[in-house]
Amino acid sequence: VPTPKGLHSLPFSDFDLRATSLEALRKLDIVEPTPIQAQAIPIMLEGADLIAQAHTGSGKTLAFGLPLMEAMDPDSRDPQALVLCPPRELAAQVGDVLSKLAKPAGIDVLILYGGVGYLVSRWTHQLWIFPVGMLTGIGIGVFAVIYRYGRQ
């Protein structure tokens, strides 16, 4: 879907975002949304599902990451979101961006991928990021992770 003329020039402050999200954007020196962000964020803030496609480097992580942060309860220590990424490199990149968005709100992000040791004494992170290959059968793997650590 083409971006309506001028839509991407709205500042993030025009979206219904928490002060902590706006603070995270300021720290990242991000002022105006990209076209994919301008189109996706309002739809996702309303709670609607969305399938979107955009080029590499267009801001897709922020396009889904900001509404994800807005939907989370920073006061709850329960896991509230699970992000699945195909390769571990993408999981690391997405995790880096989401960690920076989450920090001002006090939301903990846990990034898990193979080949790296983890010392996790308590599974209290609120946002989990996994490469898809880490799960054997996405449906069974996601159920197992959520049941074992998040929904006992």
mmCIF file of C-alpha atoms in Angstrom, residues 13-112:
data_model
loop_
_atom_site.group_PDB
_atom_site.id
_atom_site.type_symbol
_atom_site.label_atom_id
_atom_site.label_comp_id
_atom_site.label_asym_id
_atom_site.label_seq_id
_atom_site.Cartn_x
_atom_site.Cartn_y
_atom_site.Cartn_z
ATOM 1 C CA SER A 13 4.423 12.729 19.481
ATOM 2 C CA ASP A 14 1.211 12.707 17.383
ATOM 3 C CA PHE A 15 0.770 8.991 18.154
ATOM 4 C CA ASP A 16 -0.798 7.911 21.430
ATOM 5 C CA LEU A 17 2.482 6.753 23.026
ATOM 6 C CA ARG A 18 3.611 6.633 26.651
ATOM 7 C CA ALA A 19 6.131 9.200 27.816
ATOM 8 C CA THR A 20 8.672 6.386 28.247
ATOM 9 C CA SER A 21 8.303 5.412 24.572
ATOM 10 C CA LEU A 22 8.817 9.017 23.483
ATOM 11 C CA GLU A 23 11.852 9.188 25.781
ATOM 12 C CA ALA A 24 13.310 6.045 24.172
ATOM 13 C CA LEU A 25 12.806 7.552 20.709
ATOM 14 C CA ARG A 26 14.528 10.780 21.796
ATOM 15 C CA LYS A 27 17.492 8.794 23.121
ATOM 16 C CA LEU A 28 17.709 7.011 19.763
ATOM 17 C CA ASP A 29 17.490 10.362 17.906
ATOM 18 C CA ILE A 30 14.371 9.216 16.074
ATOM 19 C CA VAL A 31 11.982 12.094 15.407
ATOM 20 C CA GLU A 32 9.774 11.204 12.443
ATOM 21 C CA PRO A 33 8.357 7.811 11.522
ATOM 22 C CA THR A 34 9.298 6.109 8.282
ATOM 23 C CA PRO A 35 6.463 5.240 5.865
ATOM 24 C CA ILE A 36 6.045 1.697 7.265
ATOM 25 C CA GLN A 37 5.977 3.068 10.811
ATOM 26 C CA ALA A 38 3.479 5.798 9.935
ATOM 27 C CA GLN A 39 1.143 3.224 8.429
ATOM 28 C CA ALA A 40 1.578 0.352 10.884
ATOM 29 C CA ILE A 41 1.794 2.019 14.299
ATOM 30 C CA PRO A 42 -1.715 3.568 14.396
ATOM 31 C CA ILE A 43 -3.298 0.288 13.264
ATOM 32 C CA MET A 44 -1.384 -1.765 15.815
ATOM 33 C CA LEU A 45 -2.025 0.714 18.636
ATOM 34 C CA GLU A 46 -5.723 0.010 18.083
ATOM 35 C CA GLY A 47 -5.003 -3.671 18.734
ATOM 36 C CA ALA A 48 -5.546 -4.850 15.173
ATOM 37 C CA ASP A 49 -3.468 -7.590 13.567
ATOM 38 C CA LEU A 50 -1.297 -6.514 10.686
ATOM 39 C CA ILE A 51 0.812 -8.109 7.983
ATOM 40 C CA ALA A 52 3.236 -5.648 6.430
ATOM 41 C CA GLN A 53 6.141 -5.808 4.022
ATOM 42 C CA ALA A 54 8.932 -3.283 3.588
ATOM 43 C CA HIS A 55 12.544 -3.178 2.493
ATOM 44 C CA THR A 56 15.499 -3.881 4.768
ATOM 45 C CA GLY A 57 16.343 -0.855 6.887
ATOM 46 C CA SER A 58 12.897 0.709 6.539
ATOM 47 C CA GLY A 59 12.046 0.601 10.244
ATOM 48 C CA LYS A 60 9.926 -2.543 10.543
ATOM 49 C CA THR A 61 11.277 -3.429 14.004
ATOM 50 C CA LEU A 62 10.207 -0.080 15.399
ATOM 51 C CA ALA A 63 6.904 -0.352 13.507
ATOM 52 C CA PHE A 64 5.896 -3.413 15.529
ATOM 53 C CA GLY A 65 8.100 -2.739 18.572
ATOM 54 C CA LEU A 66 6.497 0.520 19.692
ATOM 55 C CA PRO A 67 2.931 -0.865 19.730
ATOM 56 C CA LEU A 68 4.261 -3.990 21.457
ATOM 57 C CA MET A 69 5.792 -1.867 24.237
ATOM 58 C CA GLU A 70 2.572 0.121 24.549
ATOM 59 C CA ALA A 71 0.572 -3.086 25.047
ATOM 60 C CA MET A 72 2.837 -4.346 27.838
ATOM 61 C CA ASP A 73 2.323 -3.682 31.541
ATOM 62 C CA PRO A 74 5.664 -2.506 32.982
ATOM 63 C CA ASP A 75 4.445 -3.274 36.519
ATOM 64 C CA SER A 76 3.838 -6.958 35.765
ATOM 65 C CA ARG A 77 6.875 -9.232 36.021
ATOM 66 C CA ASP A 78 5.195 -12.010 34.009
ATOM 67 C CA PRO A 79 6.299 -12.743 30.441
ATOM 68 C CA GLN A 80 3.952 -10.781 28.188
ATOM 69 C CA ALA A 81 5.360 -11.097 24.687
ATOM 70 C CA LEU A 82 7.282 -13.577 22.572
ATOM 71 C CA VAL A 83 9.024 -12.461 19.382
ATOM 72 C CA LEU A 84 10.217 -15.159 16.981
ATOM 73 C CA CYS A 85 12.929 -14.313 14.446
ATOM 74 C CA PRO A 86 14.243 -16.625 11.718
ATOM 75 C CA PRO A 87 18.076 -16.453 12.150
ATOM 76 C CA ARG A 88 19.947 -15.662 15.339
ATOM 77 C CA GLU A 89 21.514 -12.563 13.779
ATOM 78 C CA LEU A 90 18.059 -11.055 13.266
ATOM 79 C CA ALA A 91 17.064 -12.046 16.800
ATOM 80 C CA ALA A 92 20.103 -10.139 18.080
ATOM 81 C CA GLN A 93 19.292 -7.052 15.962
ATOM 82 C CA VAL A 94 15.617 -7.043 16.940
ATOM 83 C CA GLY A 95 16.554 -7.646 20.567
ATOM 84 C CA ASP A 96 18.921 -4.685 20.532
ATOM 85 C CA VAL A 97 16.248 -2.303 19.224
ATOM 86 C CA LEU A 98 13.517 -3.627 21.532
ATOM 87 C CA SER A 99 15.840 -3.471 24.544
ATOM 88 C CA LYS A 100 16.470 0.214 23.866
ATOM 89 C CA LEU A 101 12.725 0.844 23.529
ATOM 90 C CA ALA A 102 11.949 -1.132 26.687
ATOM 91 C CA LYS A 103 14.571 0.331 29.017
ATOM 92 C CA PRO A 104 12.876 3.656 29.891
ATOM 93 C CA ALA A 105 9.647 1.784 30.741
ATOM 94 C CA GLY A 106 11.514 -0.696 32.954
ATOM 95 C CA ILE A 107 10.567 -3.635 30.733
ATOM 96 C CA ASP A 108 13.075 -6.500 30.766
ATOM 97 C CA VAL A 109 14.011 -8.149 27.465
ATOM 98 C CA LEU A 110 15.531 -11.627 27.207
ATOM 99 C CA ILE A 111 17.207 -12.583 23.926
ATOM 100 C CA LEU A 112 17.908 -16.305 23.525
#
